[in-house]
Amino acid sequence: MNGALLGSQNFRLSAMISMVIWIIYYIGAIGLAIIFRSLDTVVIGWAFGIFAGVIIELFAIIHIMSKYETTGYKKNYNAIFAFSLPVLFSSLISYGAGYADRFVVTGLTSLS
């Protein structure tokens, strides 16, 4: 989703949404861990942060694309998605590499 924002050259909006997503991500994880006193809820907090980020970026992209259609200025949608797909694949790979250890540790803590 962030790749589509970058492809439409909305860099400031992308940065603001990214900050909001990471704030929700970490506050959700820490808050749930403190409230429920369980490390399993940290994963739920992470998932909530990522899900909230997807929803926020989806609404932003829909708003941006509808604005372009009503003003008569049509962006080349193929160019936007051609830019955003490599960013998506790169993000998925970096997410998997960066957070796989957290999921393993969370799973192993429930065994002890």
Coordinates of N, CA and C in Angstrom, one line a residue:
M1 N 0.8 -1.2 0.0 CA 0.0 0.0 0.0 C 0.9 1.3 0.0
N2 N 1.9 1.2 0.8 CA 2.8 2.4 0.8 C 3.4 2.6 -0.5
G3 N 3.7 1.6 -1.3 CA 4.2 1.8 -2.6 C 3.3 2.5 -3.5
A4 N 2.0 2.4 -3.4 CA 1.0 3.1 -4.2 C 1.1 4.6 -3.8
L5 N 1.2 4.9 -2.5 CA 1.4 6.3 -2.1 C 2.6 6.9 -2.6
L6 N 3.7 6.1 -2.6 CA 5.0 6.6 -3.1 C 4.9 6.8 -4.7
G7 N 4.2 5.9 -5.3 CA 4.0 5.9 -6.8 C 3.2 7.1 -7.2
S8 N 2.3 7.6 -6.4 CA 1.5 8.8 -6.7 C 2.2 10.0 -6.2
Q9 N 3.4 9.9 -5.7 CA 4.3 11.0 -5.2 C 3.7 11.8 -4.1
N10 N 3.1 11.0 -3.1 CA 2.6 11.6 -1.9 C 3.5 11.2 -0.8
F11 N 4.7 11.8 -0.8 CA 5.7 11.4 0.2 C 5.4 11.9 1.6
R12 N 4.9 13.1 1.7 CA 4.6 13.6 3.1 C 3.5 12.8 3.7
L13 N 2.4 12.5 2.9 CA 1.3 11.6 3.5 C 1.8 10.2 3.8
S14 N 2.7 9.7 3.0 CA 3.3 8.4 3.3 C 4.0 8.4 4.6
A15 N 4.8 9.4 4.8 CA 5.6 9.5 6.1 C 4.7 9.7 7.3
M16 N 3.7 10.5 7.2 CA 2.7 10.7 8.3 C 2.0 9.4 8.6
I17 N 1.5 8.7 7.6 CA 0.8 7.5 7.8 C 1.7 6.4 8.4
S18 N 3.0 6.4 8.0 CA 3.9 5.5 8.5 C 4.2 5.7 10.0
M19 N 4.3 7.0 10.4 CA 4.5 7.3 11.8 C 3.3 6.8 12.7
V20 N 2.1 7.1 12.1 CA 0.8 6.7 12.9 C 0.8 5.2 13.0
I21 N 1.1 4.5 11.9 CA 1.1 3.0 11.9 C 2.0 2.5 13.0
W22 N 3.3 3.0 13.0 CA 4.2 2.4 14.0 C 3.9 2.8 15.4
I23 N 3.3 4.0 15.6 CA 2.8 4.3 17.0 C 1.7 3.3 17.4
I24 N 0.7 3.1 16.6 CA -0.3 2.1 16.9 C 0.3 0.7 17.1
Y25 N 1.2 0.4 16.3 CA 1.9 -1.0 16.3 C 2.5 -1.2 17.7
Y26 N 3.4 -0.3 18.1 CA 4.1 -0.5 19.4 C 3.2 -0.2 20.6
I27 N 2.4 0.8 20.6 CA 1.5 1.1 21.7 C 0.5 -0.1 21.9
G28 N 0.0 -0.6 20.8 CA -0.9 -1.8 20.9 C -0.2 -3.0 21.5
A29 N 1.0 -3.3 21.1 CA 1.7 -4.4 21.6 C 2.1 -4.2 23.1
I30 N 2.6 -3.1 23.4 CA 3.0 -2.8 24.8 C 1.7 -2.8 25.7
G31 N 0.7 -2.1 25.2 CA -0.5 -2.0 26.0 C -1.2 -3.3 26.3
L32 N -1.3 -4.2 25.3 CA -1.9 -5.5 25.5 C -1.0 -6.3 26.4
A33 N 0.3 -6.2 26.3 CA 1.2 -7.0 27.2 C 1.0 -6.6 28.6
I34 N 0.9 -5.3 28.8 CA 0.7 -4.8 30.2 C -0.7 -5.2 30.8
I35 N -1.7 -5.0 30.0 CA -3.0 -5.3 30.4 C -3.3 -6.8 30.7
F36 N -2.9 -7.6 29.8 CA -3.1 -9.0 29.9 C -2.0 -9.8 30.5
R37 N -0.9 -9.2 30.8 CA 0.3 -9.9 31.3 C 0.7 -11.2 30.6
S38 N 0.7 -11.1 29.3 CA 1.0 -12.3 28.5 C 1.7 -11.8 27.2
L39 N 2.8 -12.6 26.9 CA 3.5 -12.2 25.7 C 2.8 -12.6 24.4
D40 N 1.8 -13.5 24.5 CA 1.0 -13.9 23.4 C 0.2 -12.7 22.8
T41 N -0.2 -11.8 23.7 CA -1.0 -10.7 23.3 C -0.2 -9.6 22.5
V42 N 1.2 -9.7 22.6 CA 2.0 -8.8 21.9 C 1.8 -9.1 20.4
V43 N 1.7 -10.3 20.0 CA 1.5 -10.6 18.6 C 0.2 -10.1 18.1
I44 N -0.8 -10.1 19.0 CA -2.1 -9.6 18.6 C -2.0 -8.0 18.5
G45 N -1.2 -7.4 19.3 CA -1.0 -6.0 19.2 C -0.3 -5.6 17.9
W46 N 0.7 -6.4 17.5 CA 1.4 -6.2 16.2 C 0.4 -6.4 15.1
A47 N -0.4 -7.4 15.1 CA -1.3 -7.7 14.0 C -2.3 -6.5 13.9
F48 N -2.8 -6.0 15.1 CA -3.7 -4.9 15.1 C -3.1 -3.7 14.4
G49 N -1.8 -3.4 14.8 CA -1.1 -2.3 14.2 C -1.0 -2.4 12.7
I50 N -0.6 -3.5 12.2 CA -0.5 -3.7 10.8 C -1.8 -3.6 10.1
F51 N -2.9 -4.3 10.7 CA -4.2 -4.2 10.1 C -4.7 -2.7 10.0
A52 N -4.5 -2.0 11.1 CA -4.9 -0.6 11.1 C -4.1 0.2 10.0
G53 N -2.9 -0.1 9.8 CA -2.1 0.5 8.8 C -2.6 0.3 7.4
V54 N -3.0 -1.0 7.2 CA -3.6 -1.3 5.9 C -4.8 -0.6 5.6
I55 N -5.7 -0.5 6.6 CA -7.0 0.2 6.5 C -6.7 1.7 6.2
I56 N -5.8 2.3 7.0 CA -5.5 3.8 6.8 C -5.0 4.0 5.4
E57 N -4.0 3.2 5.0 CA -3.4 3.5 3.7 C -4.4 3.2 2.5
L58 N -5.3 2.2 2.7 CA -6.3 1.9 1.7 C -7.3 3.1 1.5
F59 N -7.7 3.7 2.6 CA -8.6 4.8 2.5 C -7.9 6.0 1.9
A60 N -6.6 6.2 2.2 CA -5.8 7.3 1.6 C -5.7 7.1 0.1
I61 N -5.4 5.9 -0.3 CA -5.2 5.6 -1.7 C -6.5 5.8 -2.5
I62 N -7.6 5.3 -1.9 CA -8.9 5.5 -2.5 C -9.3 6.9 -2.7
H63 N -9.0 7.7 -1.6 CA -9.2 9.2 -1.7 C -8.4 9.9 -2.7
I64 N -7.1 9.5 -2.8 CA -6.2 10.1 -3.8 C -6.7 9.8 -5.2
M65 N -7.0 8.5 -5.5 CA -7.3 8.1 -6.8 C -8.7 8.7 -7.2
S66 N -9.6 8.8 -6.3 CA -10.9 9.4 -6.7 C -10.7 10.9 -6.9
K67 N -9.8 11.6 -6.2 CA -9.5 13.0 -6.5 C -9.0 13.2 -7.9
Y68 N -8.1 12.3 -8.3 CA -7.5 12.4 -9.6 C -8.5 12.2 -10.7
E69 N -9.5 11.3 -10.5 CA -10.5 11.1 -11.5 C -11.5 12.3 -11.6
T70 N -11.8 12.9 -10.5 CA -12.8 14.0 -10.6 C -12.2 15.3 -11.1
T71 N -10.8 15.5 -11.0 CA -10.2 16.7 -11.5 C -9.9 16.6 -13.0
G72 N -10.1 15.5 -13.6 CA -9.8 15.4 -15.0 C -8.3 15.0 -15.3
Y73 N -7.5 15.0 -14.3 CA -6.1 14.6 -14.4 C -6.0 13.1 -14.0
K74 N -5.8 12.3 -15.0 CA -5.7 10.8 -14.8 C -4.3 10.4 -14.7
K75 N -3.9 9.8 -13.6 CA -2.6 9.2 -13.4 C -2.6 7.9 -14.2
N76 N -1.5 7.5 -14.6 CA -1.3 6.2 -15.2 C -1.3 5.2 -14.1
Y77 N -2.4 4.5 -14.0 CA -2.5 3.5 -12.9 C -1.5 2.4 -13.1
N78 N -1.2 2.0 -14.3 CA -0.2 1.0 -14.5 C 1.2 1.4 -14.0
A79 N 1.5 2.7 -14.1 CA 2.8 3.2 -13.6 C 2.8 3.1 -12.1
I80 N 1.7 3.5 -11.5 CA 1.6 3.5 -10.0 C 1.8 2.1 -9.5
F81 N 1.1 1.1 -10.1 CA 1.2 -0.3 -9.6 C 2.5 -0.9 -10.0
A82 N 3.1 -0.5 -11.1 CA 4.4 -1.0 -11.5 C 5.5 -0.6 -10.5
F83 N 5.3 0.6 -9.9 CA 6.2 1.1 -8.9 C 5.9 0.4 -7.6
S84 N 4.6 0.2 -7.3 CA 4.3 -0.3 -5.9 C 4.5 -1.8 -5.7
L85 N 4.4 -2.6 -6.8 CA 4.6 -4.0 -6.6 C 6.0 -4.4 -6.1
P86 N 7.1 -3.9 -6.7 CA 8.4 -4.2 -6.2 C 8.6 -3.7 -4.7
V87 N 8.0 -2.6 -4.4 CA 8.0 -2.1 -3.0 C 7.3 -3.1 -2.1
L88 N 6.2 -3.6 -2.5 CA 5.4 -4.6 -1.8 C 6.2 -5.9 -1.5
F89 N 6.8 -6.4 -2.6 CA 7.6 -7.6 -2.4 C 8.8 -7.4 -1.5
S90 N 9.4 -6.3 -1.6 CA 10.6 -5.9 -0.8 C 10.1 -5.8 0.7
S91 N 9.0 -5.2 0.9 CA 8.4 -5.1 2.3 C 8.1 -6.4 2.9
L92 N 7.5 -7.3 2.1 CA 7.2 -8.6 2.6 C 8.4 -9.4 3.0
I93 N 9.4 -9.3 2.2 CA 10.7 -10.0 2.5 C 11.3 -9.4 3.7
S94 N 11.4 -8.1 3.8 CA 12.0 -7.5 5.0 C 11.2 -7.7 6.3
Y95 N 9.9 -7.8 6.1 CA 9.0 -8.0 7.3 C 9.3 -9.5 7.8
G96 N 9.3 -10.4 6.9 CA 9.5 -11.8 7.3 C 10.9 -12.0 7.9
A97 N 11.9 -11.3 7.4 CA 13.3 -11.5 7.9 C 13.4 -10.8 9.3
G98 N 12.7 -9.7 9.4 CA 12.8 -8.9 10.6 C 12.0 -9.4 11.8
Y99 N 10.9 -10.0 11.5 CA 10.0 -10.4 12.6 C 9.9 -11.9 12.9
A100 N 10.5 -12.7 12.1 CA 10.4 -14.1 12.3 C 11.0 -14.5 13.6
D101 N 12.0 -13.9 14.1 CA 12.6 -14.2 15.4 C 11.6 -13.9 16.5
R102 N 10.9 -12.8 16.4 CA 9.9 -12.5 17.4 C 8.8 -13.5 17.5
F103 N 8.4 -14.0 16.4 CA 7.3 -15.0 16.4 C 7.8 -16.3 17.0
V104 N 9.1 -16.7 16.7 CA 9.7 -17.9 17.3 C 9.8 -17.8 18.8
V105 N 10.3 -16.6 19.3 CA 10.5 -16.4 20.7 C 9.2 -16.4 21.4
T106 N 8.2 -15.8 20.8 CA 6.8 -15.8 21.5 C 6.3 -17.2 21.6
G107 N 6.5 -18.0 20.5 CA 6.0 -19.3 20.5 C 6.7 -20.2 21.5
L108 N 8.0 -20.0 21.7 CA 8.8 -20.8 22.6 C 8.6 -20.4 24.1
T109 N 8.2 -19.1 24.3 CA 7.9 -18.8 25.7 C 6.7 -19.4 26.3
S110 N 5.7 -19.8 25.4 CA 4.6 -20.5 25.9 C 4.9 -22.0 26.2
L111 N 6.0 -22.5 25.8 CA 6.4 -23.9 26.1 C 7.0 -24.0 27.4
S112 N 7.5 -22.9 28.0 CA 8.2 -23.1 29.3 C 7.3 -22.8 30.4

